[in-house]
Short mmCIF file of C-alpha atoms in Angstrom, two decimals:
data_model
loop_
_atom_site.label_atom_id
_atom_site.label_comp_id
_atom_site.label_asym_id
_atom_site.label_seq_id
_atom_site.Cartn_x
_atom_site.Cartn_y
_atom_site.Cartn_z
CA MET A 1010 -3.44 -7.24 -7.06
CA ASN A 1011 -6.06 -5.81 -4.64
CA ALA A 1012 -4.33 -7.03 -1.52
CA PHE A 1013 -5.66 -6.57 2.01
CA ASP A 1014 -2.70 -5.47 4.13
CA ALA A 1015 -2.61 -6.68 7.74
CA LEU A 1016 0.01 -4.22 8.96
CA THR A 1017 0.50 -0.51 8.23
CA TRP A 1018 1.10 2.53 10.43
CA LEU A 1019 0.34 6.23 10.54
CA GLY A 1020 2.34 8.67 12.65
CA HIS A 1021 5.87 9.52 13.68
CA TRP A 1022 8.77 7.20 14.44
CA PRO A 1023 11.75 8.90 16.06
CA PHE A 1024 14.54 6.48 15.15
CA ALA A 1025 14.53 6.36 11.35
CA PHE A 1026 13.81 8.53 8.33
CA LEU A 1027 10.37 7.06 7.64
CA ALA A 1028 7.75 8.62 5.39
CA GLU A 1029 5.08 10.44 7.38
CA ARG A 1030 1.87 10.41 5.35
CA ARG A 1031 -1.63 11.63 5.88
CA ALA A 1032 -4.24 8.88 5.76
CA ALA A 1033 -5.37 9.67 2.21
CA ASP A 1034 -1.74 9.73 1.05
CA LEU A 1035 -1.08 6.38 2.69
CA ALA A 1036 -4.11 4.89 0.94
CA ARG A 1037 -2.88 6.26 -2.41
CA HIS A 1038 0.64 4.98 -1.77
CA LEU A 1039 -0.63 1.50 -0.94
CA ARG A 1040 -2.96 1.53 -3.96
CA ALA A 1041 0.03 2.24 -6.20
CA HIS A 1042 1.56 -1.01 -4.91
CA GLY A 1043 -1.57 -3.08 -5.50
CA ILE A 1044 -2.87 -2.84 -1.93
CA ALA A 1045 -6.55 -1.98 -1.99
CA ARG A 1046 -7.27 -2.09 1.74
CA ALA A 1047 -5.14 -2.01 4.87
CA LEU A 1048 -5.32 -2.29 8.62
CA VAL A 1049 -3.59 0.74 10.12
CA SER A 1050 -2.33 1.38 13.64
CA PRO A 1051 -1.03 4.55 15.31
CA LEU A 1052 2.75 4.80 15.60
CA ASP A 1053 2.43 7.57 18.17
CA ALA A 1054 0.93 5.04 20.59
CA VAL A 1055 4.20 3.14 20.84
CA PHE A 1056 6.08 5.57 23.09
CA ALA A 1057 3.19 7.63 24.44
CA PRO A 1058 2.43 7.44 28.18
CA GLU A 1059 -0.89 5.84 27.26
CA PRO A 1060 -2.31 5.08 23.81
CA GLY A 1061 -5.67 6.88 24.05
CA PRO A 1062 -4.76 10.17 22.31
CA ALA A 1063 -2.97 8.37 19.47
CA ASN A 1064 -5.90 6.02 18.97
CA ARG A 1065 -8.35 8.91 18.83
CA ALA A 1066 -6.11 10.76 16.37
CA LEU A 1067 -6.04 7.62 14.23
CA PHE A 1068 -9.83 7.37 14.19
CA ARG A 1069 -10.06 11.03 13.12
CA ALA A 1070 -7.39 10.58 10.47
CA VAL A 1071 -8.95 7.60 8.71
CA ARG A 1072 -12.52 8.90 8.82
CA GLY A 1073 -13.66 9.04 5.21
CA VAL A 1074 -10.72 6.98 3.93
CA ALA A 1075 -12.49 3.74 3.13
CA ALA A 1076 -9.31 1.85 2.27
CA LEU A 1077 -7.94 2.16 5.80
CA GLU A 1078 -9.40 0.24 8.74
CA PRO A 1079 -8.22 1.46 12.14
CA VAL A 1080 -6.57 -0.98 14.52
CA PRO A 1081 -6.02 0.80 17.84
CA VAL A 1082 -3.22 -0.04 20.25
CA ILE A 1083 -4.14 -1.28 23.72
CA ASN A 1084 -1.62 -1.27 26.55
CA PRO A 1085 -2.67 -3.88 29.11
CA ALA A 1086 0.30 -3.04 31.33
CA LEU A 1087 -1.54 0.14 32.33
CA PRO A 1088 -4.35 0.06 34.90
CA ASP A 1089 -6.80 1.81 32.58
CA TRP A 1090 -6.63 -0.69 29.70
CA ARG A 1091 -10.35 -1.51 30.02
CA ASP A 1092 -11.13 2.20 29.51
CA GLN A 1093 -8.73 2.32 26.55
CA LEU A 1094 -10.60 -0.53 24.91
CA GLN A 1095 -14.03 0.89 25.68
CA ASP A 1096 -12.99 4.29 24.36
CA CYS A 1097 -11.97 2.69 21.06
CA LEU A 1098 -15.16 0.70 20.76
CA ASP A 1099 -17.16 3.88 21.42
CA HIS A 1100 -15.35 5.76 18.64
CA ALA A 1101 -15.50 3.40 15.68
CA PRO A 1102 -16.30 -0.12 14.60
CA VAL A 1103 -13.17 -2.00 15.66
CA ARG A 1104 -12.50 -5.57 14.55
CA LEU A 1105 -8.89 -5.88 15.78
CA VAL A 1106 -6.75 -4.36 18.53
CA ARG A 1107 -2.97 -4.46 18.66
CA VAL A 1108 -0.76 -5.16 21.70
CA LEU A 1109 2.98 -4.37 21.72
CA PRO A 1110 4.41 -6.52 24.51
CA SER A 1111 8.06 -5.51 24.11
CA TYR A 1112 7.47 -1.77 23.91
CA HIS A 1113 4.88 -1.72 26.70
CA ARG A 1114 6.42 -4.35 29.01
CA VAL A 1115 3.33 -6.51 28.80
CA THR A 1116 3.52 -9.92 30.46
CA LEU A 1117 1.83 -12.14 27.91
CA THR A 1118 1.15 -14.85 30.45
CA GLY A 1119 -0.10 -12.47 33.11
CA PRO A 1120 -3.65 -11.84 34.37
CA ALA A 1121 -4.21 -8.60 32.42
CA MET A 1122 -3.63 -10.38 29.11
CA ALA A 1123 -5.89 -13.21 30.18
CA GLU A 1124 -8.65 -10.71 30.91
CA LEU A 1125 -8.01 -8.80 27.67
CA VAL A 1126 -8.29 -12.00 25.65
CA SER A 1127 -11.53 -12.86 27.40
CA THR A 1128 -12.96 -9.34 26.98
CA CYS A 1129 -12.04 -9.25 23.30
CA ARG A 1130 -13.83 -12.54 22.73
CA GLN A 1131 -16.92 -11.25 24.49
CA ARG A 1132 -16.89 -8.04 22.43
CA GLY A 1133 -16.20 -9.78 19.11
CA VAL A 1134 -12.80 -8.14 18.72
CA LYS A 1135 -9.71 -10.00 17.51
CA LEU A 1136 -6.25 -9.57 18.99
CA ALA A 1137 -2.94 -8.85 17.23
CA ILE A 1138 0.37 -9.30 19.02
CA GLN A 1139 3.12 -7.15 17.52
CA VAL A 1140 6.18 -9.33 18.06
CA ARG A 1141 8.63 -6.83 16.59
CA LEU A 1142 8.46 -3.44 14.92
CA ILE A 1143 12.03 -3.42 13.65
CA ASP A 1144 14.95 -5.82 13.59
CA GLU A 1145 16.11 -5.83 17.21
CA ARG A 1146 19.73 -5.54 16.04
CA HIS A 1147 18.84 -2.11 14.67
CA GLU A 1148 17.15 -0.58 17.69
CA HIS A 1149 18.49 2.80 18.82
CA HIS A 1150 21.48 2.51 21.14
CA ALA A 1151 19.63 4.32 23.90
CA VAL A 1152 16.83 1.76 24.13
CA SER A 1153 16.89 -1.90 25.04
CA ILE A 1154 14.01 -3.75 23.42
CA ARG A 1155 13.86 -7.38 22.43
CA PRO A 1156 10.90 -9.34 21.07
CA PRO A 1157 9.13 -11.83 23.32
CA LYS A 1158 10.75 -15.26 23.35
CA VAL A 1159 9.13 -17.87 21.13
CA ALA A 1160 8.55 -20.10 24.17
CA VAL A 1161 6.66 -17.29 25.92
CA LEU A 1162 4.54 -16.64 22.83
CA ALA A 1163 3.82 -20.37 22.61
CA ARG A 1164 2.72 -20.48 26.27
CA PHE A 1165 0.42 -17.53 25.67
CA LEU A 1166 -1.10 -19.08 22.56
CA ASP A 1167 -1.58 -22.44 24.25
CA ALA A 1168 -3.28 -20.83 27.23
CA PHE A 1169 -6.07 -19.57 24.93
CA PRO A 1170 -6.50 -22.25 22.27
CA ASN A 1171 -9.87 -20.89 21.16
CA ALA A 1172 -8.88 -17.22 20.94
CA PRO A 1173 -8.06 -16.06 17.40
CA VAL A 1174 -4.72 -14.26 17.45
CA LEU A 1175 -2.75 -12.55 14.68
CA LEU A 1176 1.02 -12.60 15.24
CA SER A 1177 2.67 -9.68 13.44
CA GLY A 1178 6.35 -9.27 12.71
CA LEU A 1179 7.54 -12.87 13.06
CA LEU A 1180 10.63 -14.18 11.32
CA ARG A 1181 10.36 -17.25 9.09
CA THR A 1182 11.35 -19.86 11.65
CA GLU A 1183 9.28 -18.22 14.39
CA ALA A 1184 6.20 -18.29 12.14
CA ALA A 1185 6.69 -21.98 11.40
CA THR A 1186 7.16 -22.84 15.07
CA LEU A 1187 4.22 -20.83 16.38
CA ALA A 1188 1.67 -21.62 13.68
CA ALA A 1189 2.25 -25.37 13.67
CA GLY A 1190 -0.56 -27.19 15.46
CA ARG A 1191 -2.29 -23.92 16.43
CA PRO A 1192 -5.14 -23.38 13.96
CA HIS A 1193 -6.38 -20.34 15.93
CA VAL A 1194 -3.18 -18.45 15.07
CA ARG A 1195 -2.53 -16.29 11.99
CA VAL A 1196 0.92 -15.06 11.03
CA ASP A 1197 1.71 -12.12 8.79
CA LEU A 1198 4.37 -12.08 6.09
CA ALA A 1199 5.99 -8.71 6.82
CA PHE A 1200 9.31 -10.09 8.16
CA VAL A 1201 9.02 -13.60 6.72
CA GLU A 1202 11.58 -14.12 3.97
CA TRP A 1203 13.63 -16.83 2.26
CA LEU A 1204 14.34 -17.88 -1.29
CA ASP A 1205 10.85 -18.03 -2.87
CA THR A 1206 9.28 -16.86 0.39
CA LEU A 1207 5.76 -18.06 -0.25
CA ARG A 1208 6.60 -21.58 -1.33
CA THR A 1209 9.02 -21.95 1.58
CA THR A 1210 6.49 -20.58 4.05
CA LEU A 1211 3.62 -22.75 2.85
CA ALA A 1212 5.82 -25.81 3.18
CA ALA A 1213 5.88 -25.12 6.92
CA VAL A 1214 2.67 -23.23 7.71
CA PRO A 1215 -0.87 -24.09 6.57
CA ALA A 1216 -1.92 -21.59 3.89
CA ARG A 1217 -5.08 -20.56 5.73
CA GLN A 1218 -2.95 -19.21 8.60
CA VAL A 1219 -0.83 -16.81 6.51
CA VAL A 1220 -1.77 -13.19 5.69
CA PHE A 1221 -0.23 -10.48 3.53
CA ALA A 1222 1.47 -7.54 5.30
CA SER A 1223 3.70 -4.71 4.09
CA HIS A 1224 4.59 -3.06 7.42
CA THR A 1225 4.53 0.34 5.72
CA PRO A 1226 6.29 2.71 6.43
CA PHE A 1227 8.96 0.66 8.25
CA LEU A 1228 9.64 -1.59 5.26
CA GLU A 1229 9.70 -0.80 1.55
CA THR A 1230 6.08 -1.27 0.51
CA ALA A 1231 7.15 -2.67 -2.86
CA ALA A 1232 8.83 -5.60 -1.12
CA ALA A 1233 5.54 -7.10 0.10
CA PRO A 1234 3.82 -7.55 -3.30
CA ALA A 1235 7.21 -8.57 -4.74
CA LYS A 1236 6.93 -11.83 -2.76
CA PHE A 1237 3.95 -12.69 -4.98
CA ALA A 1238 5.31 -11.45 -8.29
CA ARG A 1239 7.01 -14.63 -9.51
CA THR A 1240 5.91 -17.12 -6.92
CA ARG A 1241 4.87 -20.60 -7.96
CA ILE A 1242 2.13 -21.17 -5.39
CA THR A 1243 -1.33 -21.68 -6.86
CA PRO A 1244 -3.53 -18.70 -7.79
CA ALA A 1245 -6.07 -19.86 -5.20
CA ALA A 1246 -3.43 -19.87 -2.48
CA GLN A 1247 -2.26 -16.42 -3.59
CA ARG A 1248 -5.79 -15.04 -3.34
CA ALA A 1249 -6.19 -16.53 0.13
CA LEU A 1250 -2.95 -14.98 1.35
CA LEU A 1251 -3.59 -11.62 -0.29
CA THR A 1252 -7.16 -11.07 0.90
CA GLY A 1253 -9.31 -14.03 1.92
CA ASN A 1254 -7.46 -15.24 5.00
CA LEU A 1255 -7.40 -11.85 6.69
CA GLU A 1256 -11.02 -11.09 5.83
CA ARG A 1257 -12.15 -14.47 7.19
CA PHE A 1258 -10.07 -14.00 10.35
CA LEU A 1259 -11.58 -10.58 11.04
CA SER A 1260 -15.13 -11.61 10.20
CA ALA A 1261 -15.25 -14.94 12.04
CA MET B 587 16.29 -5.07 -16.80
CA THR B 588 18.98 -7.70 -16.31
CA VAL B 589 20.54 -7.87 -12.87
CA LEU B 590 23.91 -8.78 -11.34
CA ASP B 591 23.68 -10.01 -7.75
CA ALA B 592 26.89 -9.28 -5.83
CA HIS B 593 26.03 -11.24 -2.68
CA THR B 594 24.67 -14.80 -2.79
CA HIS B 595 25.22 -18.17 -1.15
CA PRO B 596 24.13 -20.80 -3.72
CA HIS B 597 25.35 -23.64 -1.51
CA PHE B 598 23.60 -23.92 1.79
CA ARG B 599 24.24 -27.08 3.78
CA GLU B 600 21.24 -26.42 6.00
CA HIS B 601 19.15 -27.70 3.06
CA ARG B 602 21.09 -31.00 2.92
CA ALA B 603 20.44 -30.97 -0.82
CA GLY B 604 24.08 -31.01 -1.87
CA ARG B 605 25.44 -29.36 -4.96
CA ALA B 606 22.21 -29.97 -6.89
CA ALA B 607 20.61 -27.25 -4.78
CA ALA B 608 22.98 -24.72 -6.34
CA ASP B 609 21.59 -25.49 -9.80
CA VAL B 610 18.07 -24.92 -8.48
CA PHE B 611 19.28 -21.67 -6.93
CA LEU B 612 20.67 -20.44 -10.25
CA ARG B 613 17.44 -21.30 -12.07
CA GLU B 614 15.56 -19.29 -9.46
CA ALA B 615 17.94 -16.37 -10.02
CA ARG B 616 17.35 -16.47 -13.79
CA ARG B 617 13.60 -16.45 -13.18
CA HIS B 618 14.07 -13.04 -11.53
CA GLY B 619 16.17 -11.63 -14.37
CA ILE B 620 19.47 -12.13 -12.56
CA GLU B 621 22.01 -12.96 -15.25
CA HIS B 622 25.06 -13.25 -13.03
CA VAL B 623 25.67 -13.92 -9.34
CA VAL B 624 28.64 -13.64 -7.02
CA ALA B 625 28.86 -16.93 -5.09
CA LEU B 626 30.35 -16.41 -1.64
CA GLY B 627 30.18 -19.96 -0.29
CA ASP B 628 28.33 -21.44 2.64
CA VAL B 629 30.41 -19.36 5.00
CA LEU B 630 28.89 -20.38 8.33
CA ALA B 631 28.63 -24.10 7.56
CA PHE B 632 31.32 -24.92 10.13
CA GLY B 633 30.88 -22.03 12.54
CA ARG B 634 32.49 -18.65 12.55
CA SER B 635 36.14 -19.77 12.41
CA PRO B 636 36.57 -22.76 10.07
CA ASN B 637 39.84 -24.68 9.90
CA ALA B 638 41.84 -25.12 6.70
CA ASP B 639 40.11 -28.35 5.66
CA GLN B 640 36.67 -26.85 6.25
CA LEU B 641 37.59 -23.75 4.24
CA ARG B 642 38.76 -25.90 1.33
CA SER B 643 35.51 -27.82 1.44
CA ILE B 644 33.47 -24.60 1.25
CA ASN B 645 35.65 -23.19 -1.52
CA ASP B 646 35.56 -26.49 -3.45
CA ASP B 647 31.80 -26.04 -3.75
CA THR B 648 32.30 -22.53 -5.11
CA LEU B 649 35.00 -23.65 -7.56
CA TRP B 650 32.74 -26.46 -8.79
CA LEU B 651 29.93 -23.98 -9.41
CA VAL B 652 32.15 -21.47 -11.22
CA LYS B 653 33.49 -24.18 -13.52
CA ARG B 654 29.98 -25.50 -14.15
CA HIS B 655 28.39 -22.10 -14.87
CA PRO B 656 31.21 -19.81 -16.01
CA GLN B 657 28.87 -17.34 -17.68
CA GLN B 658 26.53 -17.05 -14.73
CA VAL B 659 28.76 -17.27 -11.67
CA THR B 660 31.69 -15.31 -10.26
CA GLY B 661 33.28 -16.98 -7.26
CA PHE B 662 34.82 -15.39 -4.20
CA CYS B 663 37.38 -17.38 -2.21
CA TYR B 664 36.34 -17.59 1.44
CA LEU B 665 39.18 -17.05 3.93
CA ASN B 666 39.82 -17.32 7.64
CA PRO B 667 42.62 -14.80 8.27
CA THR B 668 43.26 -16.17 11.78
CA LEU B 669 44.76 -19.33 10.24
CA GLY B 670 47.83 -17.28 9.39
CA GLU B 671 49.68 -15.81 6.46
CA ARG B 672 50.79 -19.11 4.92
CA ALA B 673 47.31 -20.62 5.00
CA VAL B 674 45.82 -17.47 3.49
CA TRP B 675 48.25 -17.38 0.57
CA GLN B 676 47.89 -21.13 -0.07
CA GLU B 677 44.11 -20.95 -0.30
CA VAL B 678 44.11 -17.78 -2.40
CA GLU B 679 46.58 -19.28 -4.88
CA ARG B 680 44.61 -22.52 -5.08
CA CYS B 681 41.40 -20.62 -5.82
CA VAL B 682 42.65 -17.95 -8.25
CA ALA B 683 44.00 -20.73 -10.47
CA VAL B 684 40.37 -21.21 -11.50
CA PRO B 685 39.08 -18.59 -13.97
CA GLY B 686 36.06 -16.79 -12.59
CA ILE B 687 37.39 -16.35 -9.07
CA ARG B 688 37.40 -12.59 -8.76
CA GLY B 689 37.31 -11.86 -5.06
CA LEU B 690 37.88 -12.79 -1.43
CA LYS B 691 35.15 -13.21 1.17
CA LEU B 692 35.62 -12.37 4.85
CA GLU B 693 33.01 -13.21 7.44
CA VAL B 694 33.25 -13.20 11.24
CA ALA B 695 36.43 -15.11 12.08
CA ASN B 696 38.03 -11.79 13.03
CA ASN B 697 37.44 -8.06 12.92
CA ALA B 698 38.51 -6.31 9.70
CA ARG B 699 40.79 -3.97 11.67
CA ASP B 700 42.90 -6.90 12.97
CA ALA B 701 46.52 -7.30 11.87
CA CYS B 702 45.76 -10.75 10.43
CA MET B 703 43.98 -8.99 7.54
CA ARG B 704 47.29 -7.76 6.11
CA PRO B 705 48.15 -10.91 4.10
CA VAL B 706 44.54 -11.04 2.86
CA MET B 707 44.77 -7.53 1.50
CA LYS B 708 48.24 -8.10 0.09
CA ALA B 709 46.92 -11.14 -1.77
CA ALA B 710 43.97 -9.09 -3.05
CA GLU B 711 46.40 -6.46 -4.27
CA ARG B 712 48.67 -9.01 -5.95
CA TYR B 713 45.85 -10.74 -7.85
CA GLY B 714 43.57 -7.76 -8.41
CA LEU B 715 40.79 -9.30 -6.31
CA VAL B 716 37.79 -7.55 -4.79
CA VAL B 717 37.38 -8.04 -1.01
CA LEU B 718 33.86 -8.50 0.31
CA GLN B 719 33.85 -7.88 4.05
CA HIS B 720 30.81 -8.84 6.13
CA ALA B 721 29.85 -5.86 8.28
CA TRP B 722 27.03 -5.02 10.67
CA SER B 723 26.49 -2.33 13.23
CA MET B 724 27.82 -3.63 16.56
CA THR B 725 25.75 -1.11 18.52
CA LYS B 726 23.43 -3.87 19.72
CA ILE B 727 25.29 -7.04 18.82
CA LYS B 728 28.36 -6.45 21.05
CA GLN B 729 30.70 -8.83 19.20
CA ARG B 730 33.25 -6.37 17.92
CA SER B 731 36.20 -8.52 19.01
CA PHE B 732 35.54 -10.72 15.97
CA HIS B 733 32.58 -9.14 14.15
CA THR B 734 33.20 -6.18 11.85
CA ASP B 735 31.49 -2.85 12.44
CA PRO B 736 31.09 -0.55 9.41
CA GLU B 737 33.82 1.74 10.78
CA ASP B 738 36.18 -1.26 10.82
CA ALA B 739 35.40 -2.12 7.19
CA VAL B 740 36.07 1.48 6.22
CA LEU B 741 39.35 1.47 8.17
CA LEU B 742 40.40 -1.66 6.26
CA ALA B 743 39.64 0.02 2.93
CA ARG B 744 41.55 3.15 3.94
CA ARG B 745 44.59 1.11 4.98
CA PHE B 746 44.69 -0.56 1.56
CA PRO B 747 43.56 2.09 -0.93
CA ASN B 748 44.56 -0.03 -3.94
CA VAL B 749 42.11 -2.80 -3.02
CA ARG B 750 38.45 -2.55 -4.01
CA VAL B 751 36.32 -3.37 -0.95
CA ILE B 752 32.63 -4.25 -0.74
CA MET B 753 31.16 -3.48 2.69
CA ALA B 754 28.33 -6.00 2.91
CA HIS B 755 24.86 -5.44 4.35
CA LEU B 756 23.78 -1.84 3.91
CA THR B 757 20.73 -2.42 6.09
CA GLY B 758 22.84 -3.86 8.90
CA CYS B 759 25.36 -1.01 8.63
CA GLY B 760 22.59 1.59 8.72
CA VAL B 761 22.87 5.36 8.63
CA ARG B 762 26.07 5.36 10.73
CA GLY B 763 27.71 2.92 8.33
CA VAL B 764 26.80 5.05 5.34
CA LEU B 765 28.24 8.14 6.99
CA ALA B 766 31.43 6.26 7.88
CA ALA B 767 31.87 5.27 4.23
CA ARG B 768 31.80 8.82 2.89
CA GLY B 769 35.04 9.83 1.22
CA CYS B 770 36.39 6.26 1.06
CA ASP B 771 36.36 5.84 -2.69
CA ASN B 772 37.73 2.29 -2.89
CA LEU B 773 34.76 1.03 -0.84
CA VAL B 774 31.25 0.30 -2.12
CA VAL B 775 28.32 -0.97 -0.07
CA ASP B 776 26.02 -3.82 -1.05
CA THR B 777 22.29 -3.56 -0.41
CA SER B 778 21.84 -6.88 1.37
CA GLY B 779 21.03 -7.49 5.01
CA ALA B 780 17.93 -8.00 7.15
CA ALA B 781 14.41 -6.97 6.18
CA PRO B 782 13.88 -4.37 3.42
CA GLU B 783 13.94 -1.35 5.74
CA ALA B 784 12.53 1.72 4.03
CA GLY B 785 14.72 4.65 3.11
CA ILE B 786 18.20 3.25 3.61
CA VAL B 787 18.98 2.64 -0.08
CA ALA B 788 17.92 6.16 -1.02
CA TYR B 789 19.95 7.52 1.92
CA ALA B 790 23.07 5.65 0.77
CA VAL B 791 22.66 6.96 -2.77
CA GLU B 792 22.24 10.50 -1.46
CA LYS B 793 25.31 10.37 0.78
CA LEU B 794 27.69 8.15 -1.22
CA GLY B 795 26.56 8.66 -4.79
CA VAL B 796 24.84 6.04 -6.91
CA GLN B 797 28.15 4.65 -8.18
CA ARG B 798 29.06 3.36 -4.70
CA VAL B 799 25.94 1.27 -4.08
CA ILE B 800 25.62 -2.24 -5.55
CA TYR B 801 22.80 -4.72 -5.43
CA GLY B 802 23.20 -7.81 -3.29
CA SER B 803 20.49 -10.15 -2.04
CA ASP B 804 22.08 -12.56 0.46
CA ALA B 805 19.84 -15.25 -1.09
CA PRO B 806 18.77 -17.89 -0.12
CA ILE B 807 18.53 -16.20 3.29
CA ARG B 808 16.60 -13.52 1.42
CA ASP B 809 14.14 -13.54 -1.48
CA PHE B 810 15.47 -12.27 -4.83
CA ALA B 811 12.20 -10.46 -5.54
CA VAL B 812 12.27 -8.64 -2.20
CA ALA B 813 15.94 -7.74 -2.57
CA ILE B 814 15.33 -6.24 -6.02
CA ALA B 815 12.26 -4.39 -4.73
CA ARG B 816 14.48 -2.63 -2.18
CA ILE B 817 16.05 -0.89 -5.17
CA THR B 818 13.07 -0.50 -7.49
CA GLY B 819 10.85 0.65 -4.62
CA ALA B 820 13.25 3.34 -3.48
CA GLY B 821 12.15 5.94 -6.04
CA LEU B 822 15.61 6.40 -7.54
CA GLY B 823 14.75 6.46 -11.24
CA ARG B 824 15.62 4.00 -13.97
CA ASP B 825 19.21 5.14 -14.55
CA ALA B 826 20.13 4.81 -10.88
CA GLU B 827 18.35 1.46 -10.64
CA ARG B 828 20.32 0.14 -13.60
CA ARG B 829 23.60 1.26 -12.08
CA ILE B 830 22.83 -0.38 -8.72
CA LEU B 831 21.27 -3.54 -10.11
CA ARG B 832 23.89 -4.23 -12.76
CA ASP B 833 26.41 -1.67 -14.01
CA ASN B 834 28.26 -0.85 -10.78
CA ALA B 835 28.98 -4.49 -9.95
CA ARG B 836 29.92 -5.28 -13.53
CA GLU B 837 32.51 -2.50 -13.49
CA LEU B 838 33.74 -3.44 -10.02
CA LEU B 839 34.23 -7.08 -10.99
CA ARG B 840 35.55 -6.14 -14.44
CA LEU B 841 33.09 -8.42 -16.14
CA PRO B 842 32.69 -8.19 -19.92
#
């Protein structure tokens, strides 16, 4: 299959019995499911006071593992976010950074995000917005976290119509709503599902805006390639979703 | 490997495609190796508490499908227990007159611990029907007055030990739901619900035993291929996969 996975994680998650793998083990695990390359972000950045140490640990972990491309987490709700970004760019070639608005209380329509979008464009870095990590109905009882509202995401996207943005963790209807009429937006397939997922999705979202994602280790890795196993979309569309769209998004 | 899907909704009015959509649905199931499905009806077509006419309309679709595809479809009669004992018995007796109706489906009209469930369970006992009870952890949803938590589904099964109960939505019930189900031998859990969260199927097998886990997709809300991959991706081994994907449900439903 040789898929390019837009969403995987390394590190520890406190609220579920998830597999904790070393980078080389993650690469082998993905390879066994037909995933040749993957973007990987640090789970330990989600609840850390600031994401710097987790990002640096990620860079060290993936060094020498060619199949894994690091995607650091930036927290623009903190006053040092410019330093966080610079630190990442100093450590490794970075094509994408990830923002977790729900977990980091980031105001998507606020001035820090506006500056981050602008800075990323200047530095040739793309931006991923992690809309959800897990189904919000399954969050731990001690935490109160909900994904950003679709209307807020739409306002953010419309404020920067020329900024390429990858939306990760959208549900099917959210992906259709947010991708429609916004060619600068990409949506990943991790949480998108319906009977014959791909055909249903491509009926609502232009194929060039859709990218493959497994969301390993949160979701069963096998479930992501399974969406392609008996689909009736064209081989060309499958190739675009599996590899081409993400590569073009990152390289543009 | 052939598969038996214990949790599907072949009719879905949201598609506005009518009964023809159910034929398309069954063709899609066959394409994924699913030889038999349990059809539960379009249970939220009229909101969470349908009246008697609305229930009959939903069940008429299921009866039509069972008659049309007797080898491929088992039907469950959808009930609203809050309509009262007489309405429950009338609808059960109307449905079980059709061969291939092997169970009762409960959704979110009431909580499974409510007294109005008694005639439902008595009817299940009388006709040897399986009861599939929607369940989801209410930790975050906060609807327990009418929405069944896994502990409520287990309480229902314990109150009626002669009735076989399916607690729907393993992923929604989560670790707490699995732990609640331990030791309740007339209750099995189906693997449907939400995204394919890693680890929960293997956890259920470890805590409940492979014989108490059955495959369900919740299609068309979910993708057959993804739902099957929850099982085949869990690292359980071929024997356990076969039990979950086919044998357990076949025994539960007493299919040939």
